[in-house]
Every structure is written in structure tokens, then in C-alpha cells.
XYZ file of C-alpha atoms in Angstrom:
674
model
C 115.007 156.536 -15.106
C 117.832 156.070 -12.620
C 120.260 154.188 -14.871
C 121.432 157.028 -17.097
C 122.313 159.599 -14.424
C 124.037 156.846 -12.467
C 126.271 156.045 -15.408
C 126.815 159.711 -16.224
C 128.284 160.120 -12.744
C 130.176 156.816 -12.851
C 131.644 157.189 -16.327
C 135.071 158.013 -14.969
C 135.206 154.742 -13.064
C 134.618 152.521 -16.100
C 137.991 151.260 -17.455
C 138.757 150.849 -21.113
C 138.065 147.487 -22.697
C 136.147 145.750 -19.923
C 134.344 143.520 -22.360
C 130.763 143.520 -23.513
C 129.290 144.468 -20.149
C 131.270 147.676 -19.798
C 130.898 148.428 -23.510
C 127.145 148.255 -23.016
C 127.345 150.551 -19.985
C 129.510 153.027 -21.891
C 126.911 153.087 -24.661
C 124.357 153.880 -21.990
C 126.354 156.952 -21.024
C 126.606 158.165 -24.613
C 123.179 157.295 -25.927
C 119.779 158.370 -24.761
C 117.801 156.412 -22.225
C 115.230 155.735 -24.950
C 117.815 154.062 -27.203
C 119.110 151.945 -24.371
C 115.613 150.721 -23.627
C 116.070 148.975 -26.973
C 119.722 147.931 -26.926
C 119.866 146.775 -23.301
C 117.227 144.029 -23.583
C 118.322 143.177 -27.142
C 121.896 142.505 -26.003
C 120.637 140.492 -23.018
C 118.281 138.585 -25.300
C 121.069 137.615 -27.667
C 123.159 136.349 -24.755
C 120.177 134.379 -23.422
C 119.570 132.793 -26.824
C 123.245 131.889 -27.133
C 123.078 130.244 -23.701
C 120.013 128.192 -24.605
C 117.308 130.173 -22.778
C 114.868 130.802 -25.673
C 111.833 131.853 -23.629
C 113.838 134.493 -21.783
C 115.414 135.596 -25.075
C 112.033 135.980 -26.782
C 110.687 138.077 -23.916
C 113.713 140.372 -23.989
C 113.578 140.737 -27.764
C 109.890 141.605 -27.538
C 110.742 144.223 -24.924
C 113.350 145.709 -27.277
C 110.955 145.816 -30.215
C 108.246 147.456 -28.114
C 110.701 150.175 -27.089
C 111.792 151.111 -30.629
C 109.096 153.715 -31.231
C 110.340 155.807 -28.290
C 113.922 155.923 -29.602
C 113.578 159.227 -31.455
C 115.966 159.855 -34.336
C 117.639 156.468 -33.853
C 114.356 154.571 -34.295
C 114.805 153.420 -37.956
C 118.318 152.109 -37.375
C 117.330 150.400 -34.116
C 114.219 148.913 -35.690
C 116.366 147.367 -38.443
C 118.735 145.914 -35.841
C 115.926 144.427 -33.759
C 113.959 143.067 -36.720
C 117.083 141.472 -38.147
C 117.905 139.905 -34.786
C 114.451 138.358 -34.391
C 114.460 136.975 -37.943
C 112.181 139.466 -39.700
C 114.799 140.103 -42.359
C 112.647 141.341 -45.240
C 111.253 144.157 -43.109
C 114.730 144.967 -41.822
C 116.233 145.009 -45.328
C 113.622 147.492 -46.536
C 114.545 149.819 -43.673
C 118.267 149.495 -44.422
C 117.659 150.305 -48.090
C 116.032 153.547 -46.961
C 118.905 154.251 -44.553
C 121.304 153.955 -47.508
C 119.320 156.614 -49.338
C 119.375 158.740 -46.177
C 123.198 158.586 -46.078
C 123.866 156.422 -43.003
C 127.553 155.672 -42.310
C 128.681 152.924 -44.777
C 130.262 150.794 -42.035
C 126.884 150.525 -40.302
C 125.188 149.765 -43.608
C 127.679 146.995 -44.406
C 127.265 145.407 -40.982
C 123.484 145.470 -41.256
C 123.446 143.948 -44.731
C 125.849 141.195 -43.670
C 123.652 140.222 -40.732
C 120.641 140.270 -43.053
C 122.269 137.685 -45.361
C 122.888 140.199 -48.140
C 126.673 139.805 -48.569
C 126.893 141.408 -52.034
C 125.230 144.573 -50.755
C 127.468 144.470 -47.686
C 130.563 144.145 -49.864
C 129.557 147.177 -51.908
C 129.068 149.259 -48.760
C 132.324 148.301 -47.040
C 134.683 151.180 -46.171
C 138.294 151.069 -47.459
C 140.512 148.313 -46.038
C 142.870 150.695 -44.251
C 140.261 153.087 -42.872
C 141.444 154.227 -39.404
C 139.652 152.648 -36.442
C 140.161 152.199 -32.705
C 138.890 148.625 -33.142
C 140.397 147.568 -36.482
C 139.442 143.917 -36.070
C 135.764 144.850 -36.468
C 136.242 145.939 -40.085
C 138.376 142.860 -40.762
C 135.704 140.583 -39.306
C 133.001 142.153 -41.432
C 135.096 142.042 -44.601
C 136.201 138.444 -43.949
C 132.639 137.258 -43.375
C 131.362 139.097 -46.422
C 134.084 137.710 -48.674
C 133.479 134.190 -47.372
C 129.746 134.531 -48.009
C 130.470 135.495 -51.630
C 132.819 132.535 -52.148
C 136.128 134.416 -52.011
C 137.611 132.090 -49.386
C 141.316 132.880 -49.801
C 140.675 136.610 -49.412
C 138.408 135.903 -46.430
C 141.183 133.920 -44.744
C 143.648 136.751 -45.328
C 141.356 139.312 -43.695
C 140.504 136.921 -40.856
C 144.222 136.514 -40.127
C 144.652 140.287 -40.192
C 141.706 140.749 -37.838
C 142.882 138.062 -35.414
C 146.308 139.730 -35.331
C 144.685 143.090 -34.484
C 142.310 141.545 -31.940
C 145.004 139.606 -30.092
C 147.353 142.600 -30.159
C 144.628 144.660 -28.484
C 143.938 141.822 -26.044
C 147.613 141.681 -25.105
C 147.493 145.275 -23.872
C 145.464 144.137 -20.876
C 147.479 142.723 -18.004
C 144.460 141.813 -15.889
C 142.989 138.390 -16.445
C 139.415 139.643 -16.013
C 139.925 142.097 -18.877
C 141.308 139.401 -21.145
C 138.452 137.087 -20.228
C 135.772 139.706 -20.799
C 137.384 140.604 -24.132
C 136.553 137.105 -25.357
C 132.905 138.253 -25.240
C 133.709 140.348 -28.319
C 131.368 139.085 -31.038
C 133.588 140.294 -33.877
C 136.516 138.421 -32.371
C 134.447 135.238 -32.224
C 133.389 135.773 -35.845
C 137.028 136.127 -36.916
C 138.078 132.793 -35.415
C 135.072 131.063 -36.972
C 135.761 132.540 -40.412
C 139.387 131.397 -40.233
C 138.366 127.866 -39.258
C 135.807 127.720 -42.059
C 138.447 128.770 -44.570
C 140.360 125.609 -43.650
C 137.268 123.415 -43.382
C 137.156 121.976 -46.936
C 140.785 120.848 -46.816
C 140.515 119.649 -43.208
C 137.453 117.567 -44.066
C 139.465 115.527 -46.581
C 142.393 115.012 -44.221
C 144.832 117.766 -45.194
C 147.218 117.691 -42.230
C 148.159 121.375 -42.328
C 144.509 122.465 -42.478
C 143.581 120.040 -39.696
C 146.276 121.322 -37.372
C 145.674 125.001 -38.167
C 141.899 124.783 -37.700
C 142.281 122.846 -34.434
C 144.728 125.462 -33.135
C 142.491 128.356 -34.224
C 139.568 126.924 -32.268
C 141.791 126.606 -29.225
C 142.968 130.220 -29.560
C 139.388 131.444 -29.424
C 139.250 130.317 -25.796
C 140.873 132.695 -23.340
C 144.024 131.850 -21.416
C 144.335 133.106 -17.847
C 147.266 135.161 -16.690
C 148.158 132.628 -14.041
C 149.325 130.257 -16.769
C 151.801 132.913 -17.914
C 153.347 133.392 -14.486
C 153.713 129.847 -13.168
C 157.233 130.426 -11.897
C 156.001 133.039 -9.424
C 152.425 131.900 -8.861
C 153.125 130.867 -5.260
C 154.139 134.425 -4.420
C 151.491 136.026 -2.168
C 151.602 139.195 -4.276
C 150.628 137.258 -7.395
C 147.752 135.514 -5.665
C 146.462 138.735 -4.146
C 146.528 140.360 -7.586
C 144.544 137.510 -9.151
C 142.007 137.514 -6.311
C 141.499 141.270 -6.391
C 141.005 141.095 -10.135
C 138.040 138.811 -9.521
C 136.666 141.100 -6.804
C 136.998 143.997 -9.239
C 135.041 142.055 -11.864
C 132.384 141.128 -9.290
C 131.938 144.820 -8.450
C 131.244 145.603 -12.094
C 128.884 142.621 -12.334
C 126.972 144.124 -9.415
C 126.943 147.483 -11.193
C 125.629 145.869 -14.348
C 122.768 144.354 -12.373
C 121.996 147.717 -10.785
C 121.925 149.483 -14.136
C 119.776 146.946 -15.949
C 117.361 146.681 -13.024
C 116.489 150.386 -13.515
C 115.975 150.727 -9.765
C 117.165 153.767 -7.856
C 120.860 153.430 -7.104
C 122.901 155.133 -4.409
C 125.593 156.483 -6.710
C 127.958 157.473 -3.929
C 127.902 153.974 -2.434
C 128.566 152.390 -5.827
C 131.327 154.865 -6.626
C 133.052 154.285 -3.273
C 132.973 150.530 -3.744
C 134.371 150.709 -7.266
C 137.087 153.159 -6.248
C 138.011 151.040 -3.217
C 138.364 147.855 -5.259
C 140.272 149.717 -7.984
C 142.662 151.194 -5.399
C 143.252 147.750 -3.892
C 143.985 146.312 -7.322
C 146.366 149.152 -8.185
C 148.176 148.551 -4.896
C 148.397 144.826 -5.669
C 149.939 145.590 -9.056
C 152.516 147.863 -7.407
C 153.475 145.022 -5.072
C 153.577 142.630 -8.011
C 156.073 144.867 -9.783
C 158.226 144.736 -6.666
C 158.225 140.926 -6.837
C 159.163 140.824 -10.518
C 159.371 143.990 -12.669
C 158.905 141.916 -15.837
C 155.826 140.095 -14.626
C 153.104 142.451 -15.791
C 154.955 143.054 -19.038
C 155.001 139.297 -19.635
C 151.267 139.097 -19.026
C 150.768 141.574 -21.866
C 152.452 139.375 -24.457
C 150.404 137.558 -27.067
C 149.723 133.916 -26.502
C 152.262 131.542 -28.035
C 151.019 129.199 -30.763
C 149.397 125.980 -29.583
C 151.831 123.073 -29.365
C 149.604 120.403 -30.883
C 152.236 117.702 -30.452
C 152.405 118.463 -26.714
C 148.622 118.124 -26.490
C 148.747 114.762 -28.260
C 151.549 113.584 -25.977
C 149.501 114.570 -22.908
C 146.550 112.388 -23.889
C 146.057 109.473 -21.480
C 146.796 106.063 -22.935
C 143.907 104.742 -24.979
C 142.168 108.127 -25.145
C 140.504 110.167 -27.850
C 140.127 113.927 -27.444
C 136.932 115.465 -28.843
C 137.139 119.240 -29.298
C 133.999 121.187 -30.238
C 133.390 124.705 -31.545
C 129.849 126.108 -31.729
C 129.301 129.622 -33.032
C 126.400 131.076 -34.984
C 125.009 128.121 -36.942
C 128.238 126.183 -37.311
C 129.149 123.105 -35.267
C 132.780 122.171 -35.824
C 134.550 119.278 -34.137
C 137.875 117.464 -34.148
C 138.892 114.041 -32.890
C 142.524 113.739 -31.789
C 144.062 110.306 -31.277
C 147.566 108.908 -31.344
C 147.016 108.491 -35.082
C 146.290 112.153 -35.775
C 143.291 114.450 -36.265
C 139.918 114.100 -37.957
C 137.521 116.995 -38.577
C 133.813 117.359 -39.166
C 131.645 120.369 -39.964
C 127.872 120.406 -39.474
C 125.495 123.272 -40.192
C 122.997 123.543 -37.337
C 120.555 125.985 -35.827
C 122.878 127.297 -33.134
C 120.084 128.678 -30.958
C 118.158 125.400 -31.105
C 121.274 123.393 -30.267
C 122.030 125.667 -27.300
C 118.436 125.260 -26.133
C 118.640 121.472 -26.492
C 121.878 121.441 -24.503
C 120.311 123.342 -21.607
C 117.093 121.300 -21.691
C 119.129 118.100 -21.572
C 121.086 119.425 -18.597
C 117.889 120.303 -16.720
C 116.381 116.910 -17.487
C 119.556 115.138 -16.409
C 119.468 117.008 -13.117
C 115.973 115.785 -12.359
C 113.893 118.799 -13.381
C 112.165 116.612 -15.974
C 112.358 113.113 -17.390
C 115.110 112.533 -19.918
C 113.622 112.944 -23.378
C 114.716 110.215 -25.798
C 114.185 112.501 -28.794
C 116.260 115.269 -27.216
C 118.981 112.804 -26.271
C 118.912 111.406 -29.791
C 119.326 114.822 -31.425
C 122.316 115.700 -29.270
C 123.936 112.285 -29.619
C 123.529 112.404 -33.404
C 125.393 115.711 -33.554
C 127.983 115.297 -30.821
C 128.734 111.581 -30.470
C 127.662 109.511 -33.467
C 130.102 111.166 -35.935
C 132.934 109.747 -33.841
C 131.699 106.151 -33.600
C 134.890 104.771 -35.149
C 137.128 106.557 -32.651
C 134.881 105.651 -29.713
C 134.882 101.991 -30.663
C 138.682 101.983 -30.538
C 139.187 104.047 -27.362
C 137.911 103.458 -23.828
C 138.809 106.957 -22.612
C 137.356 110.219 -23.880
C 138.636 113.723 -23.139
C 135.913 116.261 -23.957
C 136.778 119.885 -24.762
C 133.378 121.595 -25.058
C 132.715 125.116 -26.289
C 130.285 127.828 -25.249
C 126.740 126.533 -24.875
C 128.005 122.944 -25.089
C 129.789 123.366 -21.747
C 126.549 122.394 -19.968
C 126.145 119.078 -21.812
C 126.751 115.987 -19.643
C 128.381 114.005 -22.448
C 128.570 110.931 -20.228
C 124.746 110.730 -20.329
C 124.386 110.863 -24.110
C 123.250 107.610 -25.694
C 125.757 105.616 -27.719
C 125.889 101.976 -28.781
C 122.781 101.047 -26.823
C 123.680 102.700 -23.525
C 124.879 105.888 -21.918
C 128.360 106.961 -23.002
C 129.536 106.971 -19.376
C 128.502 103.369 -18.837
C 131.211 102.032 -21.149
C 133.683 104.889 -21.426
C 135.846 106.755 -18.913
C 135.282 110.472 -19.511
C 137.207 113.528 -18.427
C 136.873 117.160 -19.435
C 139.283 119.999 -20.224
C 138.521 123.719 -20.659
C 140.840 123.917 -23.674
C 143.236 121.640 -25.496
C 146.100 123.948 -24.501
C 145.336 123.183 -20.855
C 145.796 119.433 -21.205
C 149.611 119.352 -20.824
C 149.258 121.512 -17.683
C 146.567 119.366 -16.105
C 147.773 116.472 -14.004
C 146.476 113.250 -12.539
C 146.001 113.593 -8.762
C 148.926 112.628 -6.586
C 148.327 109.768 -4.174
C 145.924 111.060 -1.485
C 147.567 111.574 1.880
C 146.675 112.434 5.459
C 147.595 116.069 4.660
C 144.395 116.455 2.628
C 141.909 119.170 3.616
C 138.334 117.934 4.120
C 135.273 120.072 4.942
C 131.551 119.361 5.174
C 128.186 120.201 6.751
C 128.850 123.824 7.792
C 126.643 125.374 10.500
C 124.987 128.232 8.613
C 123.695 131.377 10.294
C 119.914 131.072 10.810
C 119.076 134.214 8.845
C 120.647 132.719 5.692
C 117.797 130.193 5.597
C 120.113 127.451 4.362
C 119.326 123.881 5.317
C 122.068 121.911 7.053
C 123.505 119.067 4.995
C 123.941 115.999 7.220
C 124.831 113.920 4.178
C 127.800 116.181 3.468
C 128.960 115.581 7.044
C 128.776 111.806 6.601
C 130.576 112.269 3.280
C 133.373 114.254 4.935
C 133.783 111.529 7.574
C 133.934 108.868 4.863
C 136.602 110.833 2.973
C 138.536 111.295 6.215
C 138.479 107.549 6.838
C 139.471 106.669 3.265
C 142.447 109.048 3.259
C 143.514 108.692 6.875
C 143.106 112.424 7.491
C 143.618 113.420 11.125
C 141.118 116.260 11.166
C 137.923 117.077 9.301
C 136.288 120.510 9.369
C 132.591 120.376 10.258
C 129.879 122.518 11.822
C 131.221 125.910 12.987
C 134.723 124.754 12.050
C 133.809 124.754 8.347
C 134.630 128.455 8.112
C 136.278 130.676 5.523
C 139.263 131.632 7.672
C 139.925 127.924 8.287
C 139.982 127.236 4.545
C 142.258 130.189 3.806
C 144.637 129.256 6.636
C 144.801 125.463 6.352
C 143.958 124.476 2.779
C 147.065 125.965 1.067
C 149.701 123.337 0.436
C 147.286 120.425 0.734
C 147.519 117.877 -2.091
C 143.750 117.375 -2.019
C 140.863 119.664 -1.053
C 137.394 118.212 -0.535
C 134.628 120.770 0.077
C 131.056 119.488 0.579
C 128.449 122.204 1.065
C 125.841 124.369 -0.663
C 126.887 126.143 -3.862
C 125.598 129.216 -5.670
C 125.783 129.598 -9.446
C 125.335 133.025 -11.037
C 125.700 132.658 -14.808
C 125.245 136.391 -15.370
C 127.790 137.282 -12.701
C 130.258 134.369 -12.572
C 132.685 136.184 -10.270
C 129.898 136.269 -7.687
C 129.614 132.463 -7.481
C 130.503 130.975 -4.103
C 130.416 127.996 -1.755
C 128.450 128.592 1.458
C 130.488 128.082 4.639
C 129.781 128.340 8.371
C 127.920 131.336 9.753
C 127.628 133.948 7.021
C 130.915 132.954 5.353
C 131.290 132.476 1.611
C 134.208 130.977 -0.289
C 134.215 133.081 -3.444
C 135.926 132.914 -6.813
C 138.373 135.516 -5.493
C 139.109 133.350 -2.434
C 139.881 130.347 -4.620
C 142.270 132.450 -6.705
C 144.042 133.495 -3.504
C 144.743 129.909 -2.398
C 148.148 128.317 -2.951
C 146.912 124.970 -4.272
C 149.578 124.328 -6.887
C 149.159 120.811 -8.276
C 146.296 119.955 -5.916
C 143.225 117.880 -6.688
C 140.153 119.951 -5.749
C 136.730 118.364 -5.217
C 133.779 120.777 -5.093
C 130.950 118.540 -3.862
C 128.290 121.228 -4.187
C 125.492 122.129 -6.575
C 126.393 123.439 -10.038
C 130.055 123.872 -9.081
C 131.249 122.874 -12.550
C 129.191 125.466 -14.400
C 129.682 129.160 -15.097
C 129.183 131.755 -17.800
C 130.227 130.734 -21.286
C 131.868 133.554 -23.236
C 131.570 134.079 -26.982
C 135.113 132.762 -27.279
C 134.095 129.503 -25.611
C 135.713 129.951 -22.205
C 133.638 129.213 -19.079
C 134.087 131.628 -16.169
C 133.264 130.324 -12.701
C 134.515 128.307 -9.749
C 136.376 125.649 -11.747
C 138.224 128.207 -13.841
C 139.334 129.878 -10.604
C 140.534 126.559 -9.198
C 142.588 125.796 -12.304
C 143.916 129.363 -12.513
C 145.142 128.944 -8.935
C 147.337 126.099 -10.111
C 145.246 123.043 -9.262
C 146.241 120.069 -11.360
C 142.736 118.640 -11.597
C 139.247 119.092 -10.211
C 135.945 117.352 -9.719
C 132.686 119.314 -9.795
C 128.966 119.010 -10.501
C 126.814 120.104 -13.434
C 123.528 120.193 -11.487
C 122.185 120.131 -7.911
C 123.719 117.260 -5.955
C 121.408 115.221 -3.727
C 122.724 115.126 -0.158
C 122.217 111.382 0.282
C 123.327 110.136 -3.110
C 126.202 112.627 -3.305
C 127.512 111.204 -0.050
C 127.358 107.636 -1.371
C 128.938 108.521 -4.692
C 131.829 110.355 -3.053
C 132.412 107.527 -0.563
C 132.668 105.047 -3.444
C 134.811 107.445 -5.464
C 137.475 107.648 -2.759
C 137.448 103.890 -2.242
C 138.308 103.441 -5.921
C 140.747 106.383 -5.965
C 142.760 105.018 -3.045
C 142.769 101.534 -4.559
C 143.647 102.504 -8.131
C 145.024 106.074 -8.108
C 143.143 107.041 -11.288
C 140.590 109.801 -10.644
C 138.770 109.587 -13.985
C 138.439 105.815 -13.699
C 137.461 106.097 -10.019
C 134.604 108.474 -10.867
C 133.516 106.177 -13.708
C 133.389 103.158 -11.394
C 131.742 105.007 -8.503
C 129.086 106.469 -10.801
C 128.264 103.053 -12.201
C 128.210 101.536 -8.708
C 125.462 104.010 -7.804
C 123.694 103.546 -11.148
C 123.385 99.817 -10.535
C 122.063 100.277 -6.978
C 118.321 100.569 -6.349
C 116.924 103.618 -4.529
C 116.067 101.465 -1.514
C 119.577 100.014 -1.382
C 121.075 103.501 -1.742
C 119.130 104.695 1.261
C 120.124 101.620 3.271
C 123.778 102.149 2.369
C 123.561 105.781 3.461
C 121.976 104.808 6.785
C 124.769 102.301 7.335
C 127.440 104.924 6.639
C 125.763 107.458 8.931
C 125.502 104.905 11.736
C 129.132 103.883 11.273
C 130.306 107.461 11.768
C 127.818 108.214 14.534
C 126.066 110.929 12.525
C 122.388 111.736 12.990
C 119.938 113.639 10.808
C 118.193 112.775 7.569
C 119.869 113.900 4.331
C 118.673 117.306 3.227
C 117.948 117.133 -0.494
C 119.837 119.315 -2.957
C 123.058 121.142 -2.051
C 121.781 124.332 -3.631
C 121.361 127.664 -1.857
C 118.151 128.252 -3.830
C 116.573 124.894 -2.944
C 113.843 124.805 -0.312
C 112.334 121.337 -0.631
C 113.153 118.598 1.900
C 114.846 115.379 0.860
C 112.976 113.493 -1.838
C 113.767 110.612 -4.149
C 115.954 111.651 -7.084
C 115.872 110.369 -10.620
C 118.329 107.859 -12.020
C 120.606 110.217 -13.952
C 120.498 112.871 -11.241
C 121.698 110.230 -8.816
C 124.669 108.705 -10.555
C 125.890 111.305 -13.034
C 126.138 114.816 -11.521
C 129.933 114.944 -11.290
C 132.543 115.540 -13.969
C 136.303 115.185 -13.713
C 138.470 117.962 -15.150
C 141.967 116.640 -15.639
C 144.011 113.870 -17.212
């Protein structure tokens, strides 16, 4: 088994606190290979279930259960953990009862009983409140959950507040954004925020203003906040950008290591060690240079987040808009509607795994992998849209703040009032309510915009050319009056890094790669063998720019337990972009070209990006497939471009162009901004 000796030799390169991934790898160093045959797939299975991949989760959980018997002395404890995770709670409880008699550490006993829905037993086993711990928020989370489960809500809220204080104090010790982001994978931290919200839920449900505001703010705090938002005054400094970019490269190196370890293949330890050390040295050097720019900068990045300014969020809402903020954790679906008139709250008990699965199935169906299922649509709409019918009737605009597994839901496709939500309403999205005041409507497009499309890929990459993206780039060039468009071999990484900074608008039309397990490894494919990575986007000076990523899956990423989504769009916003447009599924080369051409026509005419996307999407929706193809041929002929459109803009796609379904045609893009 190659994984354990690899990690034994790499242990010194693993930094403290690098989230769940590094915590798992550290456990691999300490525990036996046999134990990790259980915990590795079990952890991966829980993440898969949370993300809405039930078949993958079931296979991983089965792998964990099959490995229990080889775990030696740890087998009873591990069997209880696995059985409890897969829902066989009576069997697990019997094992835990025996472990109590055998004298297992009380903190482990309490945690097991709590997860087995035996809160009274958990409460009896809890260690003293002030027992020393390197991770004090864990004990607070367990005690808060246990007290809440036994009806002692006020005490639960007190311990949740104490745990959140400890968790955020620990979080503040990390200067690097990737550490803060990975820390939001902490399951106990996520439990603390949920427990605190639930303590306010009864009062919030009947309109208590203080409870409404506090619960809304607590949900927002659960989402991570990038360092770049803390250092806006110096973000344009090259040293700051290099630091942010190298942080992403550092995270990508550990994502690669995680893949190597869990693959159990032979690993060249020296190669891995050299890469990790090299990236770490570069990052250390970047931090030294950052201190030279501003000695207080890194210290400022270690401060706790300020409280959410709810009034500033309300003031930032577009006219006639309602903001819908969601929070999904465990089996609780919590949501708030914010309007000019105040807040309204609703709590629904759900099967969290089933809801996550429905969200992903709806996404796949919307993208054309299967026909849209009316029953599936109805279940999601009943939970996510129908409770807000009164607000939706009174507001044309909707700002959606999703959470975790709900980040993949195309809300504009959910059924409401006899049609799709996006047919009648103008939708935009925000990663967190706190981001809304910092997001901005795009400035008027100008000839200084940067436009790129149809890169000439190296043959050995086996990527199909995208003629439709070339026609699209020409159409954008014409709409904006841009002097130069970057196509073919000119659509290269060094061109983007040299010429895109300072542009008020960036339009990039190409293939995209999504890696939900390694979000820092996502990229846009450029000419030759070039890739525009998350780190590259963080390095760009695009303060206030409007960034359009006309590529497959560019609006998706990995959802953390805290609700943040790590990927290309987060990098764009962390770089200072004021707004962005991206896709939730593979974009068809022909229809994507048409949709973007219409989008820019409306944007130039009206100056409202959210409304322009709404109108362009409905233009395409109301056009027949035959008329779409004719319109594309007309555009291609107008710009003197040859070549049939190439199908999906996805580096994993191999099929030639084929007819796409209705929703896949008109609804792939979402607007992130005001």
C-alpha cells in the first residue's frame, strides 16, 4: 500500500489547519493503513452524498463497511461509525453501548450517541465544559446540538455562540485565503452555525425582527470570505495578486496530493515533495514581498470578519428586487426573503441527501443529459420557490443566494405560476449576501474590452475547435466596437495575462474544465497547450470588470460545508471583478454563440446585464431549432467564418454537434452581480 509510506515521508510538508483534506491525510499518517481503508472512502462517501451523488456515495460507504473487519483493534469503533453513517443505527447503538462498558473516551462516546439520535445518552457522556482542547469548538458544537435535541434551546444557543467564537478565532489565525476556505469544510463549524440559526428559528418564523436579522447574518457568516475583500485598498499591487495566485497553486498541489493518496497507486515521493516544497517556497517569498508592500496587510487578513451590515445589503438590492437566501445543512432547509419591507423566514425539515440528489439530477436534466422531469421540478419548486409566492408576485427581480448543494440549481428553470421562473422574472445570483454591496452593475462596454474565442489547441490535447466561439467573439467585437479580437493561435495565456488587466470587460469563449474534487485545478483551455487557471484569474488586475466565461460549467465548483463555492467564479470575484456571467452546464457551440450575440445587443442598448441575459435567453427560447441554426449560419457568413459548430464547450466532450434540448439551449448562463 503506497499511500501510508508516502504520507509518512511527506508529513513535514503538511501545514496545520489545511481543512478536511489535509486533516484526512494527517489521520492517514497517524493511523494504520487498515483503518484508513475504512475512513478514507467513508469521508469521500459523505462528501458525495452531500453533493447529491448518491450512487457514488453508496459505493464508497459499502467499500468502507467491507474494510471494517481488517481494522484490527479499531474495528468496533469504526464499525459503529460506518453503520451510523449508512443509517443502521440500532446495530451501531448496540456497539456503542459495549464501547461504553469497555471504557472508550467519553468525548467519542458522546459524539457517537449524538449522531445516533440518542441525545440524552450523549448529554450524560459529555466531558466537562472547560476541558482543554486544541479544537474547542468541537466540544461546543456537540454540547450545543445535544442541548438543542433535548429542548434546552437557550443553553444550546449559548454554547453555539461560544463555539462560533472559538471557531472564528482559530480561522482568523490563517492569513492565506485557501486555508480559510478549506476551514469552512469543518463539519463541527457548520453544525455550530446551524444550531445557532435554529435557536432563533421559532422567533424568526413569527416575525421577531431581532431573530430575523441575527439568523440571516449567522447564515451569511457560515460562508467564507476571501482575503482579497479585506485588502481592497492594495489589491492592485502586484505583490498582493501574486500572493493570491500562489495560494491557489499551493492548494492545487495539495489537491493533486490528495488524489495520489486516495488512488493508492505508487507515488514518486521525491517528485511530490519537491513540488510541494517549491510551491511553499514561492508562497513564502510572496508573503515576504507582501510585507514589504504593507507590514500591516497580513495582520489585517488575520482579523475576524466584521458583523454583516444587513442595512447595507438591503440598500444594495436593485430596485424592485427580492433577495432569497438559502441554507441547507443536514436535514434542515432554512430560507429568508429580503425586500425593501424587511425580512421573512421559513424553516422546512427535509431529507438533505435527497434534496442534494434532486438538485444535481435537475441540473443534469437541464443541461440535456435527460428530459426535465416534471415531478423532480415540482419537488424542488415546492421547497425553494412556492413559499415565496407573495414576494415573487410583487417583485420582477430576484437575487438568489444559494448554499452548498443548492449552488447547482438553475433557479430560473424552476416552475412557478405556470411557467419557468426565468420567463417572467429577471434573476441574478450572489455567492453571499455580504458580497452584494461589493458587486456592481457592469460599466458601459467600451472598445477597450478584451475578447477571446476559438483557440487553436495543440493536436495532442484532442480538443475540438469551436468555430461557434469564433463567430461569437466576432459578434461581441462588432457589438462593442473592439479593435482587436484574440482568435486561433492568438488566444493564448500570455496574451490574456498581458492584455486583459485593466479592461472593463473580459469575454472568454472556449472549452472549460470543472473539477469538483479539486476546484483549484479548474481551467479554461487556451491556444496550444495553454490553460487559464484559477491561479491565473487571481493574478489578473480586473478591478471592477465584468467577466464573461462562455465555457462549459464555468459557474460551478466545489461547495464547502459552510456553503461557499470554490472555483473559477470565486477566483474572478476575489480578483476584484464587479460582476460575472458563467454557465452551469455544457454550452452548445451554436446556441451559445447566438445567445451571447443577443445578450450583447441588449446590453449595449439597455446597460443592464441581468435584464440583458433575461431578454437574450427568452429570445433563444422562443426561436425554433431550425431558426436558431439559420441565424447562426447568417452570423457566420456575415463575419466570413467557416466551419460547423462543434457541440459542447467541454474538454471531456467527444461527440460532434447535435441538436440540444430546449432548456440546455436557452438557460445555461447565470449572472452574478447586481
